[in-house]
C-alpha positions as a printed Julia matrix, in Angstrom:
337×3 Matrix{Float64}:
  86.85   86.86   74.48
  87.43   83.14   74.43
  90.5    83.79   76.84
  88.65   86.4    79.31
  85.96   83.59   79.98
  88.32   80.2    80.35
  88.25   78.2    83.22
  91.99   79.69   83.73
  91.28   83.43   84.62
  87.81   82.71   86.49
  89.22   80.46   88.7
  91.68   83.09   89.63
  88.58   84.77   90.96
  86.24   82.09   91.96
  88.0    78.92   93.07
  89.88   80.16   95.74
  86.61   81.66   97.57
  84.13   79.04   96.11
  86.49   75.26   96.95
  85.78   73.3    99.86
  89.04   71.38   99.42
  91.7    72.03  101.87
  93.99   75.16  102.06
  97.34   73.05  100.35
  94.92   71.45   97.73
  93.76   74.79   97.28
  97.14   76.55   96.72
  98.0    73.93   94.32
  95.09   73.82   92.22
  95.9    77.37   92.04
  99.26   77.58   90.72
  98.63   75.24   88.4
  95.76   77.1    86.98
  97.8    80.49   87.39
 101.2    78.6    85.49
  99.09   76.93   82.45
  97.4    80.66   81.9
 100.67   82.27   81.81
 102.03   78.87   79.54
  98.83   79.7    77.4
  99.11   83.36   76.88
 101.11   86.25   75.96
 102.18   88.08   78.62
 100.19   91.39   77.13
  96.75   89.18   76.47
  97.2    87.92   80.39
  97.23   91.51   81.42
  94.27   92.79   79.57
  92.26   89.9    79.83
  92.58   90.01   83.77
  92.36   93.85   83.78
  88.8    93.66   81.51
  87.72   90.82   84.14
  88.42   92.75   87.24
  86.72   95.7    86.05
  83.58   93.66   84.57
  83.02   91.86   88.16
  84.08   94.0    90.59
  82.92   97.64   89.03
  80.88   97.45   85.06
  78.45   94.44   86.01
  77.61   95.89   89.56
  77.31   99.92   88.73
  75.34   98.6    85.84
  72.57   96.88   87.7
  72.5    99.97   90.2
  72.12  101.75   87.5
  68.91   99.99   85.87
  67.63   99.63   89.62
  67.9   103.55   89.83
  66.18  103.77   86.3
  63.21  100.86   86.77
  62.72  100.92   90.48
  62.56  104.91   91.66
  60.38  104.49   94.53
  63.02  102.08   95.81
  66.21  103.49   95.23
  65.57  106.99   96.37
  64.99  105.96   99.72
  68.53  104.95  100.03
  70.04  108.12   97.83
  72.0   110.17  100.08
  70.62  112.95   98.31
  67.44  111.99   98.17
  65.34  112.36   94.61
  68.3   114.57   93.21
  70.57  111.54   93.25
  68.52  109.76   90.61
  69.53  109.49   86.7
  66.18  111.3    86.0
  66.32  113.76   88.99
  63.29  112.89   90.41
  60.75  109.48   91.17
  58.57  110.32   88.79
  61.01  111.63   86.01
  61.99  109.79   82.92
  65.35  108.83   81.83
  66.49  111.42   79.61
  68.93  110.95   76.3
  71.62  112.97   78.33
  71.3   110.35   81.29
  71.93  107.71   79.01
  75.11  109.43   77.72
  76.45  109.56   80.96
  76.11  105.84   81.14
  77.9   105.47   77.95
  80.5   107.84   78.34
  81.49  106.41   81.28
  81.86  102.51   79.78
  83.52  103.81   77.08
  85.86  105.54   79.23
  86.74  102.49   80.95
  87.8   100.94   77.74
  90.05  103.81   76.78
  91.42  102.84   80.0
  92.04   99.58   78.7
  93.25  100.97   75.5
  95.77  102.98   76.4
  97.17  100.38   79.07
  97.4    98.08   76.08
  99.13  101.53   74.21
 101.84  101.86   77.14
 102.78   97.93   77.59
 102.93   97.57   73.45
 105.39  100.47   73.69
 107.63   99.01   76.23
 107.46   95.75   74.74
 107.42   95.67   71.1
 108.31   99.98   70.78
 111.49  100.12   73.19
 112.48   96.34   73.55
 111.91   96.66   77.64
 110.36   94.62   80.26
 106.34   94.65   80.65
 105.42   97.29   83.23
 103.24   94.85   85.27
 105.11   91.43   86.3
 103.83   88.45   84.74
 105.4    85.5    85.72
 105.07   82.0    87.17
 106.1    82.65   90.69
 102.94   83.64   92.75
 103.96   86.46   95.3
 104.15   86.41   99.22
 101.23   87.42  101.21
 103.47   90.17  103.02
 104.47   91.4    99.68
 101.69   91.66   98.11
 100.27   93.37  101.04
 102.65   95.76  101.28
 102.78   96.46   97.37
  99.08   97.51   97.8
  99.48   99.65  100.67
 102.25  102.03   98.57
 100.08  102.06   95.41
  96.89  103.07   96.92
  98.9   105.84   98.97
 100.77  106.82   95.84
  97.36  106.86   94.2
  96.31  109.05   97.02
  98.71  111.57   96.26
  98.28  111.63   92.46
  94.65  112.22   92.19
  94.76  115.02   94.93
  97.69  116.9    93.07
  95.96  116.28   89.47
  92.62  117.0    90.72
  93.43  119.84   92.7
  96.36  121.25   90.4
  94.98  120.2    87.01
  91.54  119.96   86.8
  90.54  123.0    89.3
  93.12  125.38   88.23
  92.09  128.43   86.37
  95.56  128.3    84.14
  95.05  124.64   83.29
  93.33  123.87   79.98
  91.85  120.73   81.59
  89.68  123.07   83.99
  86.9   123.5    81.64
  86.86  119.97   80.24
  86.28  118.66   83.4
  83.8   121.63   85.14
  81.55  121.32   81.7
  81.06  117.42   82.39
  81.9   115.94   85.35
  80.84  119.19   87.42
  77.53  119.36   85.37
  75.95  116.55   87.05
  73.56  117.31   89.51
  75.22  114.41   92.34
  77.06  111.27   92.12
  74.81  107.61   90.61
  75.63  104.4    89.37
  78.77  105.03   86.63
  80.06  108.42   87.04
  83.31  106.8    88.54
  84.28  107.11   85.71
  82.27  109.86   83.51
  84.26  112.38   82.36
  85.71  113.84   79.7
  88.03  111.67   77.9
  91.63  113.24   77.79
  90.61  114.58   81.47
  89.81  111.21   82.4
  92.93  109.8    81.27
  94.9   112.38   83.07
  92.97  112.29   86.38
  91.82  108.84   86.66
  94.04  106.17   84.48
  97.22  107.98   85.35
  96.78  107.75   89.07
  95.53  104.43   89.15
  98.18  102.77   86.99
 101.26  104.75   87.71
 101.66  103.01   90.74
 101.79   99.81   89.87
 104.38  100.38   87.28
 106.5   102.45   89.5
 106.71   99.36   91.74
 105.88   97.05   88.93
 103.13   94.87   90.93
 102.61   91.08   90.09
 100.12   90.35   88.31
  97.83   89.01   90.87
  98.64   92.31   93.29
  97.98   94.35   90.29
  94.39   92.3    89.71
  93.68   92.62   93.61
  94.87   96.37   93.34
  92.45   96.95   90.65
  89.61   95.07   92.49
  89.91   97.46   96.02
  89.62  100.05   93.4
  86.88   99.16   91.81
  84.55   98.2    94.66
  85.24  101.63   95.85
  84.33  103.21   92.78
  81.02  101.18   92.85
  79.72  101.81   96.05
  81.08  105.38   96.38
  79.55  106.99   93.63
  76.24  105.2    93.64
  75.06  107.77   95.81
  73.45  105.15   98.53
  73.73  105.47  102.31
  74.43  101.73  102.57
  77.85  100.5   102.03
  79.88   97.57  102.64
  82.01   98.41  105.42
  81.29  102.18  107.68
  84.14  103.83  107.82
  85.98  102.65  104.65
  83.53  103.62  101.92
  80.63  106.01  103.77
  83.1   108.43  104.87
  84.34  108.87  101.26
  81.15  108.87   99.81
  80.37  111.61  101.87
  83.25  113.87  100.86
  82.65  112.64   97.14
  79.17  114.09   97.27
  80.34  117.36   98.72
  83.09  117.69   96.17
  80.46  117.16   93.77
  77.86  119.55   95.38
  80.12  122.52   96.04
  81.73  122.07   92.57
  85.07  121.4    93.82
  85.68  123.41   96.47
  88.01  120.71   98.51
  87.86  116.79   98.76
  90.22  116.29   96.16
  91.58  112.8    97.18
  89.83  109.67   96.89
  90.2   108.58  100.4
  90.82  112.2   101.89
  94.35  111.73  103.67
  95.94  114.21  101.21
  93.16  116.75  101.56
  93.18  116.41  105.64
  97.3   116.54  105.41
  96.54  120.42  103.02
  93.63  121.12  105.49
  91.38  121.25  101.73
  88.59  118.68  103.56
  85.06  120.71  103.26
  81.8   118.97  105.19
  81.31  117.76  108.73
  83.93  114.89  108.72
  87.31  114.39  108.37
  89.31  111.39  108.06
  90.19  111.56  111.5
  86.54  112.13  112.55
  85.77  108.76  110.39
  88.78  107.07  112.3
  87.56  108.35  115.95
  84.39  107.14  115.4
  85.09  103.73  114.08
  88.0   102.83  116.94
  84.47  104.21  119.42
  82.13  102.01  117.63
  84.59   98.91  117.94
  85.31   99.88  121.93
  81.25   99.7   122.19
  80.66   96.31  120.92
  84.02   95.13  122.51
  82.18   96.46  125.68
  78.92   95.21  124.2
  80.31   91.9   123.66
  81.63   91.7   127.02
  78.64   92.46  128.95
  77.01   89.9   127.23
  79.69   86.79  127.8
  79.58   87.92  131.78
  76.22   87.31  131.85
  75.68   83.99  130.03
  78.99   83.12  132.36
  76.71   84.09  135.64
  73.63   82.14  134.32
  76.3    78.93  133.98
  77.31   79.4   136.97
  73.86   80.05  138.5
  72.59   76.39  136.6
  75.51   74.69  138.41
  74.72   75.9   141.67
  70.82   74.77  141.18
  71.69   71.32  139.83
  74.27   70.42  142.5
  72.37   69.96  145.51
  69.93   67.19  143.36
  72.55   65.08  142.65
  73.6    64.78  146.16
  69.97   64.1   147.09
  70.51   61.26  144.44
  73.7    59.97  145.44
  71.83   59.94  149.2
């Protein structure tokens, strides 16, 4: 624990966002911090360390505290719930938290950590097992912007097109054995709150959830620090998505697939297989009122208004400049005079 909470892997997190030192200061501060954590630690330990970090800040700490605000503060919460008193732990304002609830919870951190387990599992096996090359990249050289972009944009596709076939294929498939697993506990909950990301049973979690998401960035084999920022767009979506609120971060990015989480959820898997519904718009599986598209066409209108908006607004503070000028001219030349 001593190595998940040095001033090495937090400033990987913090220090760029939090310095007021310039940009080259910045980048060099950071490679050295990024070069004496790699000097200081086993390859393996670097990659499980930042893994556990990522998903404490950016998905266990935050689900956790919507969690206990769902729980303490009922009133409150289900006034944002999408589905209103049914998207509480308890069901209902007035309910209390039953054991069940509570096992939810803790199914779902413990899942996370058999996450982390068997990640440790696969990189062992390469490593010390079969004598190979880790399956995530841990080295001194810090990647290119470009790169690291573009390694993001394939994994999150590829993810894309894992969890639809899985979760389609696997999961909802009569002939699969990981059909009832998955309808007895993922399907028994009465709509999507803080932690159910990742509550599920555990081999079908595994196969649906830790496959998909780490796959990818061994199939590419991702840096380090695009694996960690991989992991973080991840986990914020998994936050916000299934806390069953109507606010979110950004419109079109998380509230459409909340949406077509909930009605996966609510029609007990009828369509909305994928995570961010590409795959399920592509097999024409999307069930509800929106599609991806839909979200798309209504975010590029929303932009053209407040372009148009924006516009407006600079032509008329222009004509009131211009209006001043004209009013203050003629007094000067009365002073010149």
């Amino acid at each position: 624990m001593d190595a998940l909470f040095s001033i090495p892997v937090l400033s990987i997190f913090l220090l760029p966002a939090l310095s007021s030192y310039a940009t080259s200061l910045n980048l060099i501060f950071f490679y050295m911090t990024w070069t004496t954590l790699v000097l200081s630690h086993t390859p393996l330990r670097v990659e499980l360390f930042g893994t556990i970090a990522v998903r404490l800040l950016f998905y266990t700490l935050p689900s956790l505290l919507f969690f206990l605000f769902d729980i303490l503060t009922p009133s409150a919460a289900v006034v944002i719930k999408a589905q209103g008193e049914s998207g509480l732990p308890a069901g209902r304002k007035r309910g209390r938290v039953r054991v069940k609830d509570l096992k939810v919870a803790g199914w779902a951190l413990l899942n996370i950590c058999l996450g982390v387990a068997a990640q440790a599992l696969v990189e062992y096996t390469l490593i010390q097992g079969l004598g190979r090359r880790s399956a995530i990249k841990v080295s001194m050289k810090l990647p290119l912007p470009w790169e690291m972009a573009k390694d993001l944009a394939f994994g999150l596709f590829i993810r894309e097109i894992l969890i639809y076939g899985i979760h389609r294929y696997a999961l909802h498939s009569k002939q699969s054995p990981l059909e009832s697993y998955h309808m007895s506990w993922y399907h028994a909950l009465r709509a999507p709150f803080p932690l159910t990301a990742h509550y599920d049973h555990p081999l079908t979690y595994l196969v649906g959830r830790f496959i998909p998401t780490y796959l990818p960035a061994m199939l590419f084999r991702f840096h380090m620090l695009t694996f960690l920022l991989y992991l973080a767009v991840i986990s914020v979506e998994e936050t916000f998505v299934y806390s069953g609120y109507t606010i979110m971060p950004t419109n079109f990015f998380m509230s459409g697939i909340a949406r077509r989480t909930d009605e996966h959820l609510l029609t007990n898997g009828e369509g909305n297989f994928g995570p961010w519904g590409v795959m399920d718009w592509i097999c024409g599986t999307t069930i509800g009122e929106s599609t991806v598209e839909d979200d798309l066409v209504s975010e590029l209108e929303e932009h053209e208004i407040d372009d148009k908006v924006r516009k407006a607004l600079e032509a008329s503070k222009q004509k009131v400049r211009e209006g001043t000028l004209r009013r203050n001219q003629p007094t000067r030349r009365r002073k010149n005079d």
